[in-house]
XYZ file of C-alpha atoms in Angstrom:
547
model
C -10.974 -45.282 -6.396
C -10.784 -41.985 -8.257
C -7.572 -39.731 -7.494
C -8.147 -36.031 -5.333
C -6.604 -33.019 -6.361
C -5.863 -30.572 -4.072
C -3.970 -26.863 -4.847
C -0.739 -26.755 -3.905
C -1.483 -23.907 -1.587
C -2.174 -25.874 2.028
C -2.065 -22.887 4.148
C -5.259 -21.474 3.116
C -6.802 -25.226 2.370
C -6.180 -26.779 5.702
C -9.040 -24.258 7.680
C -11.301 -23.744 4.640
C -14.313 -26.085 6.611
C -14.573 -25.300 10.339
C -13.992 -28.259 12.048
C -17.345 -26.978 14.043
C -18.951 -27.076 10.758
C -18.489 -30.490 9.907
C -19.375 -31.866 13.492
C -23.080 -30.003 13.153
C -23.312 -31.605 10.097
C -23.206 -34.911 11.389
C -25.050 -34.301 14.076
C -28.458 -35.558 14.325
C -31.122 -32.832 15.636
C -33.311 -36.218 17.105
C -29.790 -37.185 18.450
C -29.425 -33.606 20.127
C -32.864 -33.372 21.441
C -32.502 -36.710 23.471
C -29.498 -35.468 24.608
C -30.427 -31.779 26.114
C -34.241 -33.183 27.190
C -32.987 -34.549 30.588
C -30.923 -31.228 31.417
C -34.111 -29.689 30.876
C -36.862 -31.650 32.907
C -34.049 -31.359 35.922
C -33.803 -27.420 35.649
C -38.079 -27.566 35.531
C -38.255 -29.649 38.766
C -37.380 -29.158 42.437
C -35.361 -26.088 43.661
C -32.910 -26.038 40.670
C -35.207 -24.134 39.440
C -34.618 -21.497 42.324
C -30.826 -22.599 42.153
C -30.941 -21.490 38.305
C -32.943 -18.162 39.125
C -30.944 -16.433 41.437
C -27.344 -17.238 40.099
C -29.649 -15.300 36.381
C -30.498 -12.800 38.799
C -27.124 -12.214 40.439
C -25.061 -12.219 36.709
C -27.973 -9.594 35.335
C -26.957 -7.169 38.950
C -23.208 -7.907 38.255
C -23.478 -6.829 34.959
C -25.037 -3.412 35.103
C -22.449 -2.574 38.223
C -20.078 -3.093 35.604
C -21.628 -1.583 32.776
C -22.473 1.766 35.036
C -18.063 1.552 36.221
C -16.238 5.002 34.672
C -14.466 3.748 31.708
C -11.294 4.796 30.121
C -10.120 4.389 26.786
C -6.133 3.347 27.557
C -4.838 4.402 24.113
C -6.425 7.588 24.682
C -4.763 8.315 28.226
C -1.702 7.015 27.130
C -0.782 8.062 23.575
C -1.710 11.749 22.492
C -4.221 11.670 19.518
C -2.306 12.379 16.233
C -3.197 15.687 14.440
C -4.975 14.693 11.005
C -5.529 11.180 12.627
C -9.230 10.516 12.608
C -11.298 8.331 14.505
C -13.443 6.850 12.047
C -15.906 5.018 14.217
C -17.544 8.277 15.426
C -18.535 8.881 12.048
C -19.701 5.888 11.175
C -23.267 5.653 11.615
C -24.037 9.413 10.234
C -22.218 8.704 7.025
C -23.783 8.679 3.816
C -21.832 5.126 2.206
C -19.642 7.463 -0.105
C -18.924 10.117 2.141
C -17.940 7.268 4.453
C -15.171 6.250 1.852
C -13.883 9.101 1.681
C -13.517 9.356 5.518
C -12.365 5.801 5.774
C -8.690 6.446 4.282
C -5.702 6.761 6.340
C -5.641 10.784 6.409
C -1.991 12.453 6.416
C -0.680 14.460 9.332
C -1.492 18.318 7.858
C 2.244 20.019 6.315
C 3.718 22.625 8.735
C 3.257 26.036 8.499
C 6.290 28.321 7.099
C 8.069 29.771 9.936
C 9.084 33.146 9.763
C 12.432 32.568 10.490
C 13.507 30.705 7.555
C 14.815 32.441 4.483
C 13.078 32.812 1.201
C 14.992 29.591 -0.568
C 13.894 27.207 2.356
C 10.373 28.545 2.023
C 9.978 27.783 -1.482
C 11.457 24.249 -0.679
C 8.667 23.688 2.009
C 5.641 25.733 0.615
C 3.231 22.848 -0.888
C 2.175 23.342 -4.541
C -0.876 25.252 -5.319
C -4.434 23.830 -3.508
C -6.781 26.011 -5.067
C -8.148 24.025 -7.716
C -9.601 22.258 -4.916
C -9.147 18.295 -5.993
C -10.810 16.301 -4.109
C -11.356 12.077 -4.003
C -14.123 11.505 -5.823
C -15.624 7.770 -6.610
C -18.739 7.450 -7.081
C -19.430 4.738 -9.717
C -21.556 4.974 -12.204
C -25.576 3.692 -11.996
C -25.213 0.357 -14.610
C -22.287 -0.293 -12.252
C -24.323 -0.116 -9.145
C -27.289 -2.314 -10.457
C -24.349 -4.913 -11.281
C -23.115 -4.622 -7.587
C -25.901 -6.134 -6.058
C -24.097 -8.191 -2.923
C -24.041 -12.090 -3.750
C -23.449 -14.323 -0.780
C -20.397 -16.646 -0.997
C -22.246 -19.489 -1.030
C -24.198 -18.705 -4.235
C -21.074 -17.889 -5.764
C -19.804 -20.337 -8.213
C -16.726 -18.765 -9.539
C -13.917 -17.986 -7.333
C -10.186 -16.563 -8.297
C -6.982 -17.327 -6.804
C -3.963 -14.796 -7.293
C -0.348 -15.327 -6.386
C 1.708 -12.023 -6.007
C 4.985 -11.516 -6.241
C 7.942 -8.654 -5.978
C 8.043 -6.267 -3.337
C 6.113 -4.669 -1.044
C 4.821 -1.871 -4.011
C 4.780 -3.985 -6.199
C 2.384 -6.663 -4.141
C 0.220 -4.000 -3.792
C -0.208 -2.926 -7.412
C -0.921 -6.753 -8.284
C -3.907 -7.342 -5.573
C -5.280 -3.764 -6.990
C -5.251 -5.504 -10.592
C -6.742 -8.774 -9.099
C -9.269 -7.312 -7.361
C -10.401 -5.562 -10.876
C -10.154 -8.837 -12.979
C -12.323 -10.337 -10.363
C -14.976 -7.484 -11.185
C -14.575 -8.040 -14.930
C -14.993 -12.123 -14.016
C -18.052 -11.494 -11.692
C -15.861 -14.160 -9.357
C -15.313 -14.086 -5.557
C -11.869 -13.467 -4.805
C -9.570 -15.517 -2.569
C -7.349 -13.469 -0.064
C -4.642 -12.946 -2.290
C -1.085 -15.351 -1.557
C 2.133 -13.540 -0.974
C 4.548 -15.151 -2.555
C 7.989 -16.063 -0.713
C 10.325 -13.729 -1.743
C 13.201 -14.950 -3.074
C 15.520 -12.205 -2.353
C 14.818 -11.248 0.765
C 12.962 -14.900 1.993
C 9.621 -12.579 3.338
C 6.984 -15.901 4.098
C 4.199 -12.556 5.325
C 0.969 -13.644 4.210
C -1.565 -10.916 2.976
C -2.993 -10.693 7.020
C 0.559 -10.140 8.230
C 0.598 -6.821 6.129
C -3.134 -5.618 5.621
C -6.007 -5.766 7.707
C -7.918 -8.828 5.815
C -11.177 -7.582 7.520
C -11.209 -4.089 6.626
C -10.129 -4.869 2.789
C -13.124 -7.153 2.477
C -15.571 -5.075 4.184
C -14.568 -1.617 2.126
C -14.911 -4.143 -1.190
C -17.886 -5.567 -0.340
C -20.309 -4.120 -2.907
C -17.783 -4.260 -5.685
C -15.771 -7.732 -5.133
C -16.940 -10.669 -2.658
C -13.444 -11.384 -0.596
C -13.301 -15.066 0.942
C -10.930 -15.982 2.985
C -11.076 -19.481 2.176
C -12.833 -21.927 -0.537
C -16.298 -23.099 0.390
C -16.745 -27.039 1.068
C -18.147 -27.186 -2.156
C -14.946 -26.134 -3.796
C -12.344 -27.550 -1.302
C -11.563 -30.757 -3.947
C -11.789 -28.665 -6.735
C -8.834 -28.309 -9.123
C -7.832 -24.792 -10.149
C -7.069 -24.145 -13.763
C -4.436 -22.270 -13.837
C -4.348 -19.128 -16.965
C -0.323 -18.790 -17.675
C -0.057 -16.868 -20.573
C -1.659 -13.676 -19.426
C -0.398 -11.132 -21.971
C 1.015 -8.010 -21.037
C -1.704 -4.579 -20.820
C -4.813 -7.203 -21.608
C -8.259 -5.368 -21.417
C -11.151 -6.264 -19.852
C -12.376 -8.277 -23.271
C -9.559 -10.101 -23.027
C -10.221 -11.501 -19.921
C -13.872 -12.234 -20.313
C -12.835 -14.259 -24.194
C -9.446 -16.186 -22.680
C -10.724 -16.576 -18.549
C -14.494 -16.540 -18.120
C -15.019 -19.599 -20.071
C -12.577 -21.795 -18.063
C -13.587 -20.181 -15.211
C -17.292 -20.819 -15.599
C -16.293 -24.540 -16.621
C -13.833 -25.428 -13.913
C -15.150 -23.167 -11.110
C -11.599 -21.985 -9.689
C -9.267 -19.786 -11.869
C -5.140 -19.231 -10.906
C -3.409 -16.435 -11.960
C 0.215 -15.830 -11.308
C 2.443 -13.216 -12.283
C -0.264 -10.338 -12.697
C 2.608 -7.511 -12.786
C 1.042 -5.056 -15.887
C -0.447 -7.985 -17.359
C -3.641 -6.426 -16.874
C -3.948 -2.683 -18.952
C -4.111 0.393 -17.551
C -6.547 2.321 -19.557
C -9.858 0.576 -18.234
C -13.322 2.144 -18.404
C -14.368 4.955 -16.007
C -15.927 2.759 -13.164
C -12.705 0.218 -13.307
C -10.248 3.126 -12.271
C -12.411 4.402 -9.727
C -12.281 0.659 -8.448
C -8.189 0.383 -8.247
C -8.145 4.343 -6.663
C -10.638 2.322 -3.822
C -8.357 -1.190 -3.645
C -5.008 1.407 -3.539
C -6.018 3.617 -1.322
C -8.719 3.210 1.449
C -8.882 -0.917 1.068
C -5.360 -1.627 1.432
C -5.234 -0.443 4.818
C -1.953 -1.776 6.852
C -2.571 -4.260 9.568
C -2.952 -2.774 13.009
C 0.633 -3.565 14.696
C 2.171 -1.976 11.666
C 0.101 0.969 11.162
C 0.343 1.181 15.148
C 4.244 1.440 15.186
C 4.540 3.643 12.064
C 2.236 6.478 13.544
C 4.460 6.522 16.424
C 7.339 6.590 13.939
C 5.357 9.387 12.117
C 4.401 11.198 15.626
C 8.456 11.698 16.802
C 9.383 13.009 13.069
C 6.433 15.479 12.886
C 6.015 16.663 16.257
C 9.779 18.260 15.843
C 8.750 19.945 12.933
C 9.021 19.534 8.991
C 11.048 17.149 7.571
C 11.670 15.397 4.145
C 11.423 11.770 2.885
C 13.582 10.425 0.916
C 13.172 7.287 -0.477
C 16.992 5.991 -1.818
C 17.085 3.519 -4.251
C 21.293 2.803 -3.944
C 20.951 -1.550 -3.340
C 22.917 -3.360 -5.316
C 19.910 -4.886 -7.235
C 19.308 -1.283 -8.638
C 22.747 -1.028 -9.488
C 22.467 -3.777 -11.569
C 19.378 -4.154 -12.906
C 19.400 -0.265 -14.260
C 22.659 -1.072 -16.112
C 24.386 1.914 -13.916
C 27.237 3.146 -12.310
C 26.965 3.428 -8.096
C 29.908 5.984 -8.910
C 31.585 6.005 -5.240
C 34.850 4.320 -6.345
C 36.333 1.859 -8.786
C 35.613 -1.535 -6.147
C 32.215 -1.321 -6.462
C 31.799 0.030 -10.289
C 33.489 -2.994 -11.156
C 31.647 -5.478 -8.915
C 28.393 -4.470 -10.220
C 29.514 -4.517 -13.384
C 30.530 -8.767 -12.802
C 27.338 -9.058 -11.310
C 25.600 -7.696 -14.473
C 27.773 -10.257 -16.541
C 26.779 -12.573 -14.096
C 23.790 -12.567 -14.466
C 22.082 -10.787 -18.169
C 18.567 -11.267 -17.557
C 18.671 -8.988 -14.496
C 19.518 -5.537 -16.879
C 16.167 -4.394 -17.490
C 15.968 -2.816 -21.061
C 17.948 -1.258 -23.560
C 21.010 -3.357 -23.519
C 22.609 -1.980 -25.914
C 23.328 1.400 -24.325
C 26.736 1.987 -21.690
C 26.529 3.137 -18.237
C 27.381 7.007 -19.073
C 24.320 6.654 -22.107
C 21.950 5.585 -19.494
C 23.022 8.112 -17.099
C 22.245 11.068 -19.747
C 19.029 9.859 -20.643
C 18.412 10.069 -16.914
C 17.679 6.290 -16.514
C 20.005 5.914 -13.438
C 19.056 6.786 -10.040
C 20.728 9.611 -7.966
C 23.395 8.836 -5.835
C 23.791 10.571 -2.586
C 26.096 13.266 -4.056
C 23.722 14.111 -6.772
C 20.875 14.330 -4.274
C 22.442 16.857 -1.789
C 23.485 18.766 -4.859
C 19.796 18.640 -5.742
C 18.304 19.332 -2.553
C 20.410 22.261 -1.665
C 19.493 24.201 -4.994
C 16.148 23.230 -4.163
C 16.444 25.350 -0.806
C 17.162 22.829 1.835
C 19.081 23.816 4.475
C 22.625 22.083 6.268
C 19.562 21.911 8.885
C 16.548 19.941 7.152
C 15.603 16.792 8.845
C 15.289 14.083 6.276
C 14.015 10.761 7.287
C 15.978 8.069 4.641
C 13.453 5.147 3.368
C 14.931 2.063 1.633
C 16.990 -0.881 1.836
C 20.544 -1.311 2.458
C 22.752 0.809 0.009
C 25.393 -0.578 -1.892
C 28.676 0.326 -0.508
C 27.474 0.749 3.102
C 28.275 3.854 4.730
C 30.777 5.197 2.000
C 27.405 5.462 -0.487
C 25.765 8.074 2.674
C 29.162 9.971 3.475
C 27.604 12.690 0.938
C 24.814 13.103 2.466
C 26.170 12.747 6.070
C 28.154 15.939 5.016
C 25.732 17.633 3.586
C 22.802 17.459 6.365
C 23.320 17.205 10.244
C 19.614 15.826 11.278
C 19.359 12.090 9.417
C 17.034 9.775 10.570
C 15.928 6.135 9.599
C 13.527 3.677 10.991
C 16.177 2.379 13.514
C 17.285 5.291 15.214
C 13.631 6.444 15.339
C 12.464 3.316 17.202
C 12.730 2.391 20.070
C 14.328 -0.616 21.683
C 12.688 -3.544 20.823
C 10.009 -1.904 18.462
C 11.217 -3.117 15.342
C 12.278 -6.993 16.777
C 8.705 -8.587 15.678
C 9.613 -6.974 11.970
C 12.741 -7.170 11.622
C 12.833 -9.497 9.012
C 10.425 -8.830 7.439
C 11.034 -6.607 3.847
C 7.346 -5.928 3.526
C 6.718 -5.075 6.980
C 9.502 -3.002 7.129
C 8.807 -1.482 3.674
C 5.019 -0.650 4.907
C 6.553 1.308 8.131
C 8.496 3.542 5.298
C 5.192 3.856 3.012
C 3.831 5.423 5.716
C 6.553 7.548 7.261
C 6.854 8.952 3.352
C 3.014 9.607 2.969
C 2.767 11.872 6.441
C 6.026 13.931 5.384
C 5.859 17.581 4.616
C 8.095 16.890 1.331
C 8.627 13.716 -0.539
C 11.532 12.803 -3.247
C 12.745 9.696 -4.450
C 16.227 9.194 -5.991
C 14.791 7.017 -8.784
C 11.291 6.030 -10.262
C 9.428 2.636 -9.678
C 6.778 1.187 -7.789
C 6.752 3.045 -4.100
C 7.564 6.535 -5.842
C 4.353 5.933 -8.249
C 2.435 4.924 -5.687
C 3.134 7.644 -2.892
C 2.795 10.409 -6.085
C -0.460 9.359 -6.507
C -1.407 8.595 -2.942
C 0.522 12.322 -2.095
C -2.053 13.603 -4.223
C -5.033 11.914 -3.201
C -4.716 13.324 0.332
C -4.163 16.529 -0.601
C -1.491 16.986 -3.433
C 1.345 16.952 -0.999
C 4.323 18.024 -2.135
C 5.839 15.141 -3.979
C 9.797 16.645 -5.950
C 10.203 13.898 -8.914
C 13.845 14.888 -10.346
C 14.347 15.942 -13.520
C 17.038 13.616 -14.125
C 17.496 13.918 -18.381
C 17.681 17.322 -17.920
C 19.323 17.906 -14.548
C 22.406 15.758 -15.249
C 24.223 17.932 -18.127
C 24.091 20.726 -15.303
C 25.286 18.221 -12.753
C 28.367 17.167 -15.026
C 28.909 21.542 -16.026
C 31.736 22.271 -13.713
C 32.230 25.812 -14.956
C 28.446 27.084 -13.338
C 28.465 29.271 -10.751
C 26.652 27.802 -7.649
C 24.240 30.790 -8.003
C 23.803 29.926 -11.380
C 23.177 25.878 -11.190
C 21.007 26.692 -8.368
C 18.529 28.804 -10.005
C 18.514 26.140 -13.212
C 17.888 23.336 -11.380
C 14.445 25.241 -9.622
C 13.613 26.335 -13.146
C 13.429 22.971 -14.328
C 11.861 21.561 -11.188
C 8.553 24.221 -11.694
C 6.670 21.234 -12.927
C 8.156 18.618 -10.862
C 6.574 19.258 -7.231
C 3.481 17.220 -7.544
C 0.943 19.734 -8.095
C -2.575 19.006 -8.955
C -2.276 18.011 -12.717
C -4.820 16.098 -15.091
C -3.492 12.970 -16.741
C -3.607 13.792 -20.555
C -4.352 10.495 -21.573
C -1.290 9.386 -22.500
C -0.923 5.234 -23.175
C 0.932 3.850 -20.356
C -0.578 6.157 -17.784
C -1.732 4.558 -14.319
C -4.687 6.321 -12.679
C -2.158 5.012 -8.861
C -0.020 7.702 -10.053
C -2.157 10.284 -11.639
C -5.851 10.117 -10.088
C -6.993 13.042 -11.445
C -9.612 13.273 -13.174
C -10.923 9.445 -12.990
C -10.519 9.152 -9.434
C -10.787 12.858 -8.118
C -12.956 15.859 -9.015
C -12.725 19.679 -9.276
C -15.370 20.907 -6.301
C -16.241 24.284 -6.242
C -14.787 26.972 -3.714
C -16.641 27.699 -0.618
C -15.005 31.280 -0.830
């Protein structure tokens, strides 16, 4: 008897065959006529008939006394409908399919307008860069690409990929946008992509738990077929599994190394797809990861649900800044830096780096102080009120604080505690209860921030990476929201100048922050550049003024 392979991946194996599939199979229609033929000579006979009649006619009178009952939407009469919130379904039907896309993504709550009250300095820090230009999200592919989109039904399809992703939640998200691509380049159905377990913070979400599975497939559905399970006639089948994916591989690549297995074993692996696959793809490709990153990869209902009421308490007081902190330990560590809020904790990152080499990422060889000049390090709180306040924020700007749990505890916020009286985070925004069904959950919780950082008026992180790429270009593909990226190679001589006047530093650190507020700006075509941080011009288009 011949040995059966299965993939190692039983959560999404165990319900690929409906069990209601399997019993029609081995049903016998002769077997199933004999057995509904003697319901249906008693219904003909006698007054079952009559019996059968009026209990039709009494549902049919039941239902349109129902149907005719005043009805009332209870989200509607309960919660107030979010500003810049739109209710897609009305549109629906009168859409044109690409003017539909560019309804269907999650639209930001508009940026306040400038009070009169506040003084020049905290105007400039909440005016929003220059709109004029008049970007707009534009992704219409081109017309070989349409003729090569022509919808395939799952069951024809004989080529399916499976993707693990890894990392957090930004970095999830940047990996499904790549697998959903490499499944273009393949021509292969694509599997729900698996989260994997996180093995720092232990997050078992699976891609449902996080996005809405039904919404990603449907917006895909003329560029990628999305299954959420194998067919029968794959259920036995054996992946091969492609592990030495090289880093930036283009589309060639993957059609010389993949489709080959693929077309011989039927189901292709992939793990680890973080930058393996390159960035500068053809014009219809970036279009493709602009529609995966951001009108796809919607957020699943109870999160998106919670965060807009997250979104609704910060907004409806007025403007307010996110800041996304990157001050956890693992930073500390893997950036080679300094937390710089006392000896104690210089010196236990510093054993944790020794601990553990592989974790510095990149240029080894240069100290903490050399990495801090060449502005590699992030910001701690200190350095990020200093910023702030010679960017024109006020003792009295309400900052909402995104990301995990800073090294050093309160001490590493005292700065900022100081610096700003209104300070909010997910947990004193929510309330009681809210958070429990998330609570630990990284991803979930990270998602809640994504969102809370895309609706505010300003955005800043203290450091680069994943969410800070991804919100700059999201920023920007709902309407080039302000977006402050810190100057930090430049800014820190002035930070470490102790003779400058404040008046002085202040009007430095704006004049080296002119370029810095996320206004609309064409990628120059630089190697390296990702279209999720720059979608202009692949993914958005110049459209002419109405004025």
């Amino acid at each position: 008897m011949s040995k059966i392979s299965f993939i190692s991946i039983p959560a999404i194996m165990v319900h690929a065959v409906p069990i209601n599939a399997i019993t029609a199979l081995l049903s016998s229609p002769d077997k199933a006529k004999k057995k509904f033929n003697p319901f249906w000579s008693k219904i003909r006979s006698g007054r079952s008939c009559w019996l059968l009649f009026v209990a039709l006619f009494g549902s049919l009178s039941m239902l349109k006394a129902l149907t005719s009952w005043p009805r009332h939407d209870v989200s509607e009469a309960c919660y107030p409908k979010f500003p810049g919130f739109q209710s897609y379904d009305e549109k629906r039907l009168r859409m044109e399919p690409q003017q539909q896309l560019i309804e269907d993504f999650h639209v930001s709550l508009p940026p306040h307008a400038l009070n009169s009250n506040l003084t020049q300095a905290e105007k400039a820090f909440w005016r929003q860069p220059d709109s004029l230009k008049l970007y707009k999200p534009c992704l219409n592919p081109s017309e070989d690409y349409q003729k090569a989109s022509t919808p395939i039904d799952v069951q024809q399809r004989q080529k399916f990929l499976i993707v693990v992703v890894s990392g957090g939640l930004n970095q999830q998200r940047h990996q499904i946008v790549d697998a959903v691509v490499i499944a273009r380049i393949l021509e292969a159905a694509l599997l729900l992509p698996i989260m994997q377990v996180n093995a720092i913070w232990q997050d078992d979400s699976e891609f449902s738990d996080i996005f809405d599975s039904e919404h990603f497939k449907h917006t895909l559905r003329n560029d990628v077929k999305v299954v959420s399970s194998l067919p029968s006639t794959h259920i036995r089948t054996r992946p091969v599994e492609q592990s030495k994916t090289p880093l930036n591989a283009n589309p060639q690549w993957f059609r010389s190394y993949c489709l080959k297995r693929l077309n011989r074993h039927g189901i292709l692996l992939l793990r680890g797809l973080d930058s393996r696959l390159s960035k500068d793809l053809p014009s219809d490709l970036q279009k493709l990861r602009c529609k995966v990153a951001f009108h796809a990869l919607k957020f699943a209902a109870p999160l998106q649900s919670l965060a807009n009421k997250l979104v609704q308490r910060m907004w409806s007081q007025g403007p307010y800044l996110a800041l996304h902190l990157r001050l956890e330990k693992d930073v500390w560590v893997r950036t080679g830096c300094l937390p710089g809020i006392g000896p104690k904790y210089d010196h236990e990152s510093k054993l944790e780096r020794i601990r553990n080499p592989h974790l510095l990422t990149g240029r080894s060889n240069m100290s903490s102080e050399e990495r801090r000049l060449a502005g590699l390090c992030p910001l701690n709180a200190a350095e990020v009120v200093r910023l702030l306040k010679a960017l024109g924020a006020s003792e009295k700007t309400r900052i909402y604080i995104a990301g995990g749990e800073p090294f050093g505890g309160i001490k590493a916020l005292e700065p900022l505690q100081k610096g700003f009286s209104h300070l909010y985070d997910k947990d004193n925004l929510a309330r009681p209860g809210e958070l429990e069904p998330f609570r630990n959950k990284a991803s979930s919780l990270a998602a809640i921030d994504y969102i809370l950082c895309l609706n505010s008026d300003v955005f800043m992180p203290s450091h680069g990476g994943n969410m800070a790429r991804s919100l700059k270009g999201h920023r920007a593909y709902t309407g080039h929201r302000k977006h402050i990226t810190p100057n930090k190679r430049q800014m820190i001589p002035y930070l470490l100048n102790h003779t400058l006047s404040e008046r002085e530093f202040d009007k430095t650190i704006r004049k080296l922050h002119e370029e810095f507020i996320g206004q609309p700006a064409k990628w120059m075509g630089k190697k390296g550049g990702d279209v999720l941080g720059h979608p202009v011009p692949d993914c958005m288009c110049q459209q002419p003024s109405t004025t």
